[in-house]
PDB file of C-alpha atoms in Angstrom:
ATOM      1  CA  MET A   1      -0.001   0.122  -0.070  1.00 56.00           C
ATOM      2  CA  VAL A   2       2.767   2.422   0.846  1.00 55.00           C
ATOM      3  CA  LYS A   3       4.625   1.535  -2.167  1.00 58.00           C
ATOM      4  CA  ALA A   4       1.603   2.121  -4.330  1.00 55.00           C
ATOM      5  CA  LEU A   5       1.056   5.466  -2.701  1.00 53.00           C
ATOM      6  CA  LYS A   6       4.668   6.519  -3.256  1.00 57.00           C
ATOM      7  CA  SER A   7       4.222   5.435  -6.900  1.00 52.00           C
ATOM      8  CA  LEU A   8       1.188   7.599  -7.158  1.00 53.00           C
ATOM      9  CA  PHE A   9       2.730  10.582  -5.528  1.00 54.00           C
ATOM     10  CA  ILE A  10       5.643  10.446  -8.033  1.00 52.00           C
ATOM     11  CA  LEU A  11       3.374  10.108 -11.015  1.00 50.00           C
ATOM     12  CA  LEU A  12       1.477  13.252  -9.864  1.00 47.00           C
ATOM     13  CA  MET A  13       4.622  15.165  -9.383  1.00 49.00           C
ATOM     14  CA  ILE A  14       5.702  14.198 -12.813  1.00 49.00           C
ATOM     15  CA  ALA A  15       2.410  15.321 -14.200  1.00 43.00           C
ATOM     16  CA  PHE A  16       2.541  18.644 -12.372  1.00 47.00           C
ATOM     17  CA  ALA A  17       6.080  19.328 -13.540  1.00 42.00           C
ATOM     18  CA  GLY A  18       5.049  18.405 -17.077  1.00 45.00           C
ATOM     19  CA  LEU A  19       2.092  20.920 -17.033  1.00 46.00           C
ATOM     20  CA  ALA A  20       4.349  23.618 -15.659  1.00 46.00           C
ATOM     21  CA  PHE A  21       6.876  22.992 -18.658  1.00 47.00           C
ATOM     22  CA  VAL A  22       3.993  23.283 -21.035  1.00 44.00           C
ATOM     23  CA  ASN A  23       2.649  26.444 -19.553  1.00 48.00           C
ATOM     24  CA  GLN A  24       6.248  27.957 -19.805  1.00 61.00           C
ATOM     25  CA  GLN A  25       6.568  26.998 -23.430  1.00 89.00           C
ATOM     26  CA  LYS A  26       3.280  28.510 -24.518  1.00 97.00           C
ATOM     27  CA  PRO A  27       3.417  32.170 -25.435  1.00 98.00           C
ATOM     28  CA  THR A  28       1.711  34.600 -23.013  1.00 98.00           C
ATOM     29  CA  LEU A  29      -0.636  37.429 -23.888  1.00 98.00           C
ATOM     30  CA  TYR A  30      -0.121  40.246 -21.359  1.00 99.00           C
ATOM     31  CA  LEU A  31      -2.773  42.924 -21.021  1.00 98.00           C
ATOM     32  CA  ILE A  32      -1.982  46.301 -19.558  1.00 98.00           C
ATOM     33  CA  GLY A  33      -4.312  49.162 -19.028  1.00 98.00           C
ATOM     34  CA  ASP A  34      -6.691  50.639 -16.519  1.00 98.00           C
ATOM     35  CA  SER A  35     -10.192  49.598 -14.942  1.00 98.00           C
ATOM     36  CA  THR A  36     -11.880  49.199 -18.289  1.00 98.00           C
ATOM     37  CA  THR A  37      -9.578  46.312 -18.752  1.00 98.00           C
ATOM     38  CA  HIS A  38      -9.421  44.959 -15.252  1.00 98.00           C
ATOM     39  CA  ASN A  39     -11.871  45.841 -12.649  1.00 97.00           C
ATOM     40  CA  SER A  40     -13.542  44.338  -9.643  1.00 95.00           C
ATOM     41  CA  ASP A  41     -15.351  41.737 -11.666  1.00 96.00           C
ATOM     42  CA  LYS A  42     -18.381  42.080  -9.368  1.00 95.00           C
ATOM     43  CA  GLU A  43     -20.668  44.946 -10.401  1.00 97.00           C
ATOM     44  CA  THR A  44     -18.371  46.403 -12.814  1.00 98.00           C
ATOM     45  CA  TRP A  45     -15.929  44.366 -15.275  1.00 98.00           C
ATOM     46  CA  GLY A  46     -13.038  44.924 -17.438  1.00 98.00           C
ATOM     47  CA  TRP A  47     -12.968  43.433 -20.910  1.00 98.00           C
ATOM     48  CA  GLY A  48      -9.637  41.831 -20.198  1.00 98.00           C
ATOM     49  CA  SER A  49     -11.477  39.352 -17.796  1.00 98.00           C
ATOM     50  CA  ILE A  50     -13.729  38.235 -20.628  1.00 98.00           C
ATOM     51  CA  ILE A  51     -11.280  37.956 -23.512  1.00 98.00           C
ATOM     52  CA  PRO A  52      -9.833  34.618 -22.367  1.00 98.00           C
ATOM     53  CA  ASN A  53     -13.179  33.029 -23.446  1.00 98.00           C
ATOM     54  CA  TYR A  54     -12.361  33.769 -27.086  1.00 98.00           C
ATOM     55  CA  PHE A  55      -8.831  31.979 -27.017  1.00 98.00           C
ATOM     56  CA  ASN A  56      -7.811  28.415 -27.035  1.00 98.00           C
ATOM     57  CA  LEU A  57      -6.020  28.403 -23.579  1.00 98.00           C
ATOM     58  CA  SER A  58      -4.308  25.133 -24.427  1.00 98.00           C
ATOM     59  CA  LYS A  59      -2.165  27.073 -26.852  1.00 98.00           C
ATOM     60  CA  ILE A  60      -1.576  30.493 -25.133  1.00 98.00           C
ATOM     61  CA  ASN A  61      -1.551  31.868 -21.669  1.00 98.00           C
ATOM     62  CA  ILE A  62      -3.344  35.238 -20.951  1.00 98.00           C
ATOM     63  CA  GLU A  63      -2.215  37.422 -17.981  1.00 98.00           C
ATOM     64  CA  ASN A  64      -4.240  40.443 -17.033  1.00 98.00           C
ATOM     65  CA  HIS A  65      -1.835  43.184 -15.378  1.00 98.00           C
ATOM     66  CA  ALA A  66      -4.237  46.094 -15.863  1.00 98.00           C
ATOM     67  CA  MET A  67      -4.892  48.061 -12.795  1.00 98.00           C
ATOM     68  CA  ALA A  68      -7.891  50.364 -11.974  1.00 97.00           C
ATOM     69  CA  GLY A  69      -7.008  54.146 -11.863  1.00 97.00           C
ATOM     70  CA  ARG A  70      -3.711  54.014 -13.845  1.00 98.00           C
ATOM     71  CA  SER A  71      -2.668  56.035 -16.676  1.00 98.00           C
ATOM     72  CA  THR A  72       0.242  55.428 -19.076  1.00 98.00           C
ATOM     73  CA  ARG A  73       2.413  57.501 -16.799  1.00 98.00           C
ATOM     74  CA  THR A  74       1.439  55.952 -13.419  1.00 98.00           C
ATOM     75  CA  PHE A  75       1.551  52.456 -14.727  1.00 98.00           C
ATOM     76  CA  ILE A  76       5.228  53.101 -15.490  1.00 98.00           C
ATOM     77  CA  LYS A  77       5.881  55.302 -12.425  1.00 97.00           C
ATOM     78  CA  GLU A  78       4.560  52.500 -10.024  1.00 97.00           C
ATOM     79  CA  GLY A  79       6.760  49.867 -11.453  1.00 98.00           C
ATOM     80  CA  ARG A  80       3.834  47.853 -12.916  1.00 98.00           C
ATOM     81  CA  TRP A  81       5.381  48.022 -16.504  1.00 98.00           C
ATOM     82  CA  ASN A  82       8.875  46.947 -15.124  1.00 98.00           C
ATOM     83  CA  LYS A  83       7.116  43.760 -13.747  1.00 98.00           C
ATOM     84  CA  VAL A  84       5.466  42.841 -16.983  1.00 98.00           C
ATOM     85  CA  ASP A  85       8.612  43.648 -19.019  1.00 98.00           C
ATOM     86  CA  SER A  86      10.683  41.338 -16.693  1.00 98.00           C
ATOM     87  CA  LEU A  87       8.296  38.487 -17.552  1.00 98.00           C
ATOM     88  CA  LEU A  88       8.300  38.944 -21.299  1.00 98.00           C
ATOM     89  CA  LYS A  89      10.079  36.268 -23.449  1.00 98.00           C
ATOM     90  CA  PRO A  90      10.341  35.968 -27.218  1.00 98.00           C
ATOM     91  CA  GLY A  91       6.974  34.978 -28.771  1.00 98.00           C
ATOM     92  CA  ASP A  92       4.984  36.633 -26.221  1.00 98.00           C
ATOM     93  CA  TYR A  93       2.326  39.460 -26.894  1.00 98.00           C
ATOM     94  CA  VAL A  94       1.347  42.735 -25.061  1.00 98.00           C
ATOM     95  CA  MET A  95      -1.970  44.382 -25.568  1.00 98.00           C
ATOM     96  CA  MET A  96      -1.824  47.940 -24.364  1.00 98.00           C
ATOM     97  CA  VAL A  97      -4.825  50.379 -24.009  1.00 98.00           C
ATOM     98  CA  PHE A  98      -5.060  53.481 -21.910  1.00 98.00           C
ATOM     99  CA  GLY A  99      -6.815  56.922 -22.234  1.00 97.00           C
ATOM    100  CA  HIS A 100      -9.472  57.169 -19.481  1.00 97.00           C
ATOM    101  CA  ASN A 101      -7.070  58.556 -16.723  1.00 97.00           C
ATOM    102  CA  GLU A 102      -4.609  60.739 -18.775  1.00 97.00           C
ATOM    103  CA  GLY A 103      -6.817  64.014 -19.065  1.00 96.00           C
ATOM    104  CA  SER A 104      -5.831  66.016 -16.098  1.00 96.00           C
ATOM    105  CA  GLN A 105      -3.174  68.592 -16.208  1.00 96.00           C
ATOM    106  CA  PRO A 106       0.170  67.023 -14.883  1.00 97.00           C
ATOM    107  CA  ASP A 107       1.173  68.558 -11.630  1.00 96.00           C
ATOM    108  CA  THR A 108       1.972  67.604  -8.010  1.00 96.00           C
ATOM    109  CA  THR A 109      -1.673  67.585  -6.820  1.00 94.00           C
ATOM    110  CA  LYS A 110      -3.673  64.464  -6.308  1.00 93.00           C
ATOM    111  CA  LYS A 111      -5.688  65.321  -9.391  1.00 92.00           C
ATOM    112  CA  GLY A 112      -2.707  65.838 -11.585  1.00 96.00           C
ATOM    113  CA  TYR A 113      -0.753  62.754 -10.334  1.00 97.00           C
ATOM    114  CA  ARG A 114      -1.963  60.666 -13.342  1.00 97.00           C
ATOM    115  CA  GLY A 115      -2.153  63.435 -16.196  1.00 98.00           C
ATOM    116  CA  VAL A 116       0.145  63.378 -19.150  1.00 98.00           C
ATOM    117  CA  LEU A 117       0.836  65.897 -21.901  1.00 98.00           C
ATOM    118  CA  LYS A 118      -1.498  65.672 -24.900  1.00 98.00           C
ATOM    119  CA  GLY A 119      -0.388  64.254 -28.266  1.00 98.00           C
ATOM    120  CA  THR A 120       2.451  62.148 -29.519  1.00 98.00           C
ATOM    121  CA  GLY A 121       5.382  64.513 -29.353  1.00 97.00           C
ATOM    122  CA  GLU A 122       8.632  64.773 -27.340  1.00 97.00           C
ATOM    123  CA  GLU A 123       7.460  67.632 -25.269  1.00 98.00           C
ATOM    124  CA  THR A 124       8.113  67.373 -21.520  1.00 98.00           C
ATOM    125  CA  ALA A 125       6.920  69.080 -18.329  1.00 97.00           C
ATOM    126  CA  GLU A 126       9.347  68.948 -15.302  1.00 98.00           C
ATOM    127  CA  LEU A 127       7.704  68.525 -11.762  1.00 97.00           C
ATOM    128  CA  THR A 128       9.239  68.839  -8.370  1.00 97.00           C
ATOM    129  CA  TRP A 129       7.334  67.005  -5.663  1.00 96.00           C
ATOM    130  CA  PRO A 130       6.944  68.170  -2.105  1.00 95.00           C
ATOM    131  CA  ASN A 131       9.663  65.713  -1.050  1.00 95.00           C
ATOM    132  CA  GLY A 132      12.104  67.034  -3.488  1.00 96.00           C
ATOM    133  CA  VAL A 133      11.716  64.270  -6.056  1.00 95.00           C
ATOM    134  CA  LYS A 134      11.828  65.378  -9.652  1.00 96.00           C
ATOM    135  CA  GLU A 135       9.813  63.995 -12.402  1.00 97.00           C
ATOM    136  CA  THR A 136       9.738  64.394 -16.079  1.00 98.00           C
ATOM    137  CA  VAL A 137       6.191  64.031 -17.524  1.00 98.00           C
ATOM    138  CA  HIS A 138       5.822  63.139 -21.343  1.00 98.00           C
ATOM    139  CA  THR A 139       3.165  62.997 -23.847  1.00 98.00           C
ATOM    140  CA  TYR A 140       0.768  60.088 -24.134  1.00 98.00           C
ATOM    141  CA  GLY A 141       2.323  58.955 -27.313  1.00 98.00           C
ATOM    142  CA  TRP A 142       5.791  58.959 -25.602  1.00 98.00           C
ATOM    143  CA  TYR A 143       4.852  56.407 -22.910  1.00 98.00           C
ATOM    144  CA  PHE A 144       3.223  54.190 -25.775  1.00 98.00           C
ATOM    145  CA  ARG A 145       6.431  54.309 -27.564  1.00 98.00           C
ATOM    146  CA  LYS A 146       8.219  53.162 -24.494  1.00 98.00           C
ATOM    147  CA  PHE A 147       5.815  50.245 -24.081  1.00 98.00           C
ATOM    148  CA  ILE A 148       6.101  49.439 -27.727  1.00 98.00           C
ATOM    149  CA  ARG A 149       9.879  49.557 -28.100  1.00 98.00           C
ATOM    150  CA  GLU A 150      10.758  47.559 -24.904  1.00 98.00           C
ATOM    151  CA  THR A 151       8.226  44.960 -25.847  1.00 98.00           C
ATOM    152  CA  LYS A 152       9.825  44.533 -29.151  1.00 98.00           C
ATOM    153  CA  ALA A 153      13.358  44.463 -27.397  1.00 98.00           C
ATOM    154  CA  LYS A 154      12.253  41.265 -25.623  1.00 98.00           C
ATOM    155  CA  GLY A 155      11.270  39.657 -28.956  1.00 98.00           C
ATOM    156  CA  ALA A 156       7.511  40.061 -27.956  1.00 98.00           C
ATOM    157  CA  THR A 157       4.735  41.639 -30.169  1.00 98.00           C
ATOM    158  CA  PRO A 158       3.133  44.889 -29.168  1.00 98.00           C
ATOM    159  CA  MET A 159      -0.512  45.547 -29.976  1.00 98.00           C
ATOM    160  CA  VAL A 160      -1.997  48.855 -29.368  1.00 98.00           C
ATOM    161  CA  LEU A 161      -5.677  49.228 -28.661  1.00 98.00           C
ATOM    162  CA  SER A 162      -7.915  52.450 -28.596  1.00 98.00           C
ATOM    163  CA  MET A 163      -9.820  52.986 -25.458  1.00 98.00           C
ATOM    164  CA  ILE A 164     -13.395  51.746 -24.939  1.00 98.00           C
ATOM    165  CA  PRO A 165     -16.020  54.506 -25.695  1.00 98.00           C
ATOM    166  CA  ARG A 166     -17.871  55.989 -22.692  1.00 98.00           C
ATOM    167  CA  ASN A 167     -21.569  56.119 -22.435  1.00 98.00           C
ATOM    168  CA  GLU A 168     -21.877  59.664 -23.779  1.00 98.00           C
ATOM    169  CA  PHE A 169     -23.995  60.511 -26.791  1.00 98.00           C
ATOM    170  CA  ARG A 170     -24.271  63.718 -28.806  1.00 97.00           C
ATOM    171  CA  ASP A 171     -26.894  64.120 -31.450  1.00 95.00           C
ATOM    172  CA  GLY A 172     -27.764  60.488 -31.184  1.00 95.00           C
ATOM    173  CA  LYS A 173     -24.289  59.272 -31.742  1.00 97.00           C
ATOM    174  CA  VAL A 174     -21.796  57.992 -29.190  1.00 98.00           C
ATOM    175  CA  ILE A 175     -18.732  60.373 -28.620  1.00 98.00           C
ATOM    176  CA  ARG A 176     -15.576  58.673 -30.088  1.00 98.00           C
ATOM    177  CA  ALA A 177     -12.001  59.100 -29.341  1.00 97.00           C
ATOM    178  CA  ASP A 178     -10.885  59.500 -32.877  1.00 94.00           C
ATOM    179  CA  ASN A 179      -9.803  63.148 -32.304  1.00 95.00           C
ATOM    180  CA  ASP A 180      -7.535  62.561 -29.223  1.00 97.00           C
ATOM    181  CA  TYR A 181      -6.521  59.435 -27.478  1.00 98.00           C
ATOM    182  CA  GLY A 182      -7.678  57.025 -30.075  1.00 98.00           C
ATOM    183  CA  LYS A 183      -6.118  59.025 -32.719  1.00 98.00           C
ATOM    184  CA  TRP A 184      -2.894  59.303 -30.803  1.00 98.00           C
ATOM    185  CA  ALA A 185      -2.832  55.656 -30.109  1.00 98.00           C
ATOM    186  CA  ARG A 186      -3.296  54.840 -33.814  1.00 98.00           C
ATOM    187  CA  GLU A 187      -0.673  57.357 -34.859  1.00 98.00           C
ATOM    188  CA  VAL A 188       1.995  55.922 -32.597  1.00 98.00           C
ATOM    189  CA  ALA A 189       1.219  52.268 -33.507  1.00 98.00           C
ATOM    190  CA  GLN A 190       1.651  53.166 -37.131  1.00 98.00           C
ATOM    191  CA  GLN A 191       4.829  55.027 -36.494  1.00 97.00           C
ATOM    192  CA  GLU A 192       6.341  52.234 -34.501  1.00 98.00           C
ATOM    193  CA  GLY A 193       5.066  49.424 -36.697  1.00 98.00           C
ATOM    194  CA  ALA A 194       2.823  47.932 -34.029  1.00 98.00           C
ATOM    195  CA  ILE A 195      -0.533  46.224 -34.692  1.00 98.00           C
ATOM    196  CA  PHE A 196      -3.414  48.486 -33.973  1.00 98.00           C
ATOM    197  CA  ILE A 197      -7.014  47.356 -32.946  1.00 98.00           C
ATOM    198  CA  ASP A 198      -9.600  50.149 -32.960  1.00 98.00           C
ATOM    199  CA  MET A 199     -11.738  48.879 -30.141  1.00 98.00           C
ATOM    200  CA  ASN A 200     -13.211  52.470 -29.744  1.00 98.00           C
ATOM    201  CA  ARG A 201     -14.525  52.406 -33.344  1.00 98.00           C
ATOM    202  CA  LEU A 202     -15.602  48.754 -33.240  1.00 98.00           C
ATOM    203  CA  THR A 203     -17.720  49.308 -30.088  1.00 98.00           C
ATOM    204  CA  ALA A 204     -19.014  52.794 -30.885  1.00 98.00           C
ATOM    205  CA  ASP A 205     -20.320  51.462 -34.294  1.00 98.00           C
ATOM    206  CA  LYS A 206     -22.372  48.800 -32.172  1.00 98.00           C
ATOM    207  CA  TYR A 207     -23.526  51.587 -29.716  1.00 98.00           C
ATOM    208  CA  ASP A 208     -24.810  53.907 -32.566  1.00 98.00           C
ATOM    209  CA  GLN A 209     -26.768  51.048 -33.951  1.00 98.00           C
ATOM    210  CA  TRP A 210     -28.265  50.132 -30.555  1.00 98.00           C
ATOM    211  CA  GLY A 211     -29.002  53.725 -29.416  1.00 97.00           C
ATOM    212  CA  ALA A 212     -28.528  55.414 -26.128  1.00 97.00           C
ATOM    213  CA  ASP A 213     -31.380  53.755 -24.207  1.00 97.00           C
ATOM    214  CA  SER A 214     -29.937  50.290 -24.892  1.00 98.00           C
ATOM    215  CA  VAL A 215     -26.408  51.205 -24.314  1.00 98.00           C
ATOM    216  CA  LYS A 216     -26.965  52.643 -20.807  1.00 97.00           C
ATOM    217  CA  LYS A 217     -27.777  49.117 -19.395  1.00 98.00           C
ATOM    218  CA  PHE A 218     -24.091  48.399 -19.799  1.00 98.00           C
ATOM    219  CA  PHE A 219     -23.054  51.106 -17.331  1.00 98.00           C
ATOM    220  CA  PRO A 220     -24.428  50.623 -13.901  1.00 97.00           C
ATOM    221  CA  GLY A 221     -22.709  53.367 -12.063  1.00 94.00           C
ATOM    222  CA  ASP A 222     -21.204  55.979 -14.373  1.00 97.00           C
ATOM    223  CA  HIS A 223     -20.394  56.606 -17.968  1.00 97.00           C
ATOM    224  CA  THR A 224     -17.056  54.711 -18.068  1.00 98.00           C
ATOM    225  CA  HIS A 225     -17.195  51.489 -16.260  1.00 98.00           C
ATOM    226  CA  THR A 226     -19.174  48.523 -17.824  1.00 98.00           C
ATOM    227  CA  ASN A 227     -20.952  45.600 -16.208  1.00 98.00           C
ATOM    228  CA  LYS A 228     -20.168  42.068 -17.409  1.00 98.00           C
ATOM    229  CA  ALA A 229     -22.533  42.260 -20.485  1.00 98.00           C
ATOM    230  CA  GLY A 230     -20.758  45.489 -21.447  1.00 98.00           C
ATOM    231  CA  ALA A 231     -17.298  44.208 -20.952  1.00 98.00           C
ATOM    232  CA  THR A 232     -18.307  41.187 -23.249  1.00 98.00           C
ATOM    233  CA  VAL A 233     -19.301  43.733 -25.995  1.00 98.00           C
ATOM    234  CA  ASN A 234     -15.702  45.143 -25.811  1.00 98.00           C
ATOM    235  CA  ALA A 235     -14.040  41.648 -25.669  1.00 98.00           C
ATOM    236  CA  GLU A 236     -15.976  40.865 -28.680  1.00 98.00           C
ATOM    237  CA  SER A 237     -14.722  43.937 -30.485  1.00 98.00           C
ATOM    238  CA  VAL A 238     -11.151  42.952 -29.605  1.00 98.00           C
ATOM    239  CA  ALA A 239     -11.692  39.447 -31.094  1.00 98.00           C
ATOM    240  CA  GLU A 240     -13.402  41.049 -34.118  1.00 98.00           C
ATOM    241  CA  GLY A 241     -10.350  43.403 -34.591  1.00 98.00           C
ATOM    242  CA  ILE A 242      -7.974  40.392 -34.491  1.00 98.00           C
ATOM    243  CA  ARG A 243      -9.994  38.524 -37.005  1.00 98.00           C
ATOM    244  CA  ALA A 244     -10.236  41.519 -39.333  1.00 97.00           C
ATOM    245  CA  ASP A 245      -6.500  41.500 -39.811  1.00 97.00           C
ATOM    246  CA  PRO A 246      -5.193  38.364 -41.342  1.00 95.00           C
ATOM    247  CA  LYS A 247      -1.703  39.392 -40.391  1.00 95.00           C
ATOM    248  CA  ASN A 248      -2.337  39.528 -36.768  1.00 98.00           C
ATOM    249  CA  PRO A 249      -0.515  36.513 -35.348  1.00 98.00           C
ATOM    250  CA  LEU A 250      -3.079  36.031 -32.562  1.00 98.00           C
ATOM    251  CA  ASN A 251      -5.607  34.583 -35.045  1.00 98.00           C
ATOM    252  CA  LYS A 252      -4.068  31.258 -34.640  1.00 97.00           C
ATOM    253  CA  TYR A 253      -4.883  31.216 -30.888  1.00 98.00           C
ATOM    254  CA  LEU A 254      -8.614  32.350 -31.271  1.00 98.00           C
ATOM    255  CA  LYS A 255     -11.314  29.742 -31.050  1.00 96.00           C
ATOM    256  CA  ASN A 256     -13.263  29.048 -34.275  1.00 85.00           C
TER     257      ASN A 256
END
């Protein structure tokens, strides 16, 4: 009996080791962003919690490193990007989407902690915090270029997404991000040779078709954060964006 239990234990250890080896060999898709990608998964959900349902997880791992309240600037400033960057290996992927928390004027107030400079240029703003620490603040596009270039340096593939549309309508149409953060995300992706998925447009097209009264059911508390059904709409838009581009290497990992 003891001998049989030992043999069973050894077999289980071998099986676990084999599974760990397989997981290490699979590529990983890392998600970075804010609460619209990763939320509490209770009343409000991020699309990043839904997107694994569209992938064959026997072929690819998915890790959601997005964090509520973060901007491109604070995701880097708090060391969150360094953590993801340290995990990257050749063959991995990084989906990056920001824009909901960047809008404040960057300064040393609580409100300005997350803000970035608008656009994609090389402009900077120099801040000195009350403790004497100096910080150089860059444009929205500059932070994306950092993500993209450092992803490529690890042999991984960067993918830039435009931010999800808010529940804001004007003249019967949802307000889009194609004149600011969505536009800048596209521009940087094109400049850096990164794949771009226009989640903002794909979802906004659906919202326009469904109308404001139908869309509001996706937003239980405010105009930005979706419930699970709303997160599913955005996850479907990401999957549609992948399928629409035959050159997107993630196609081979999507479920049929």
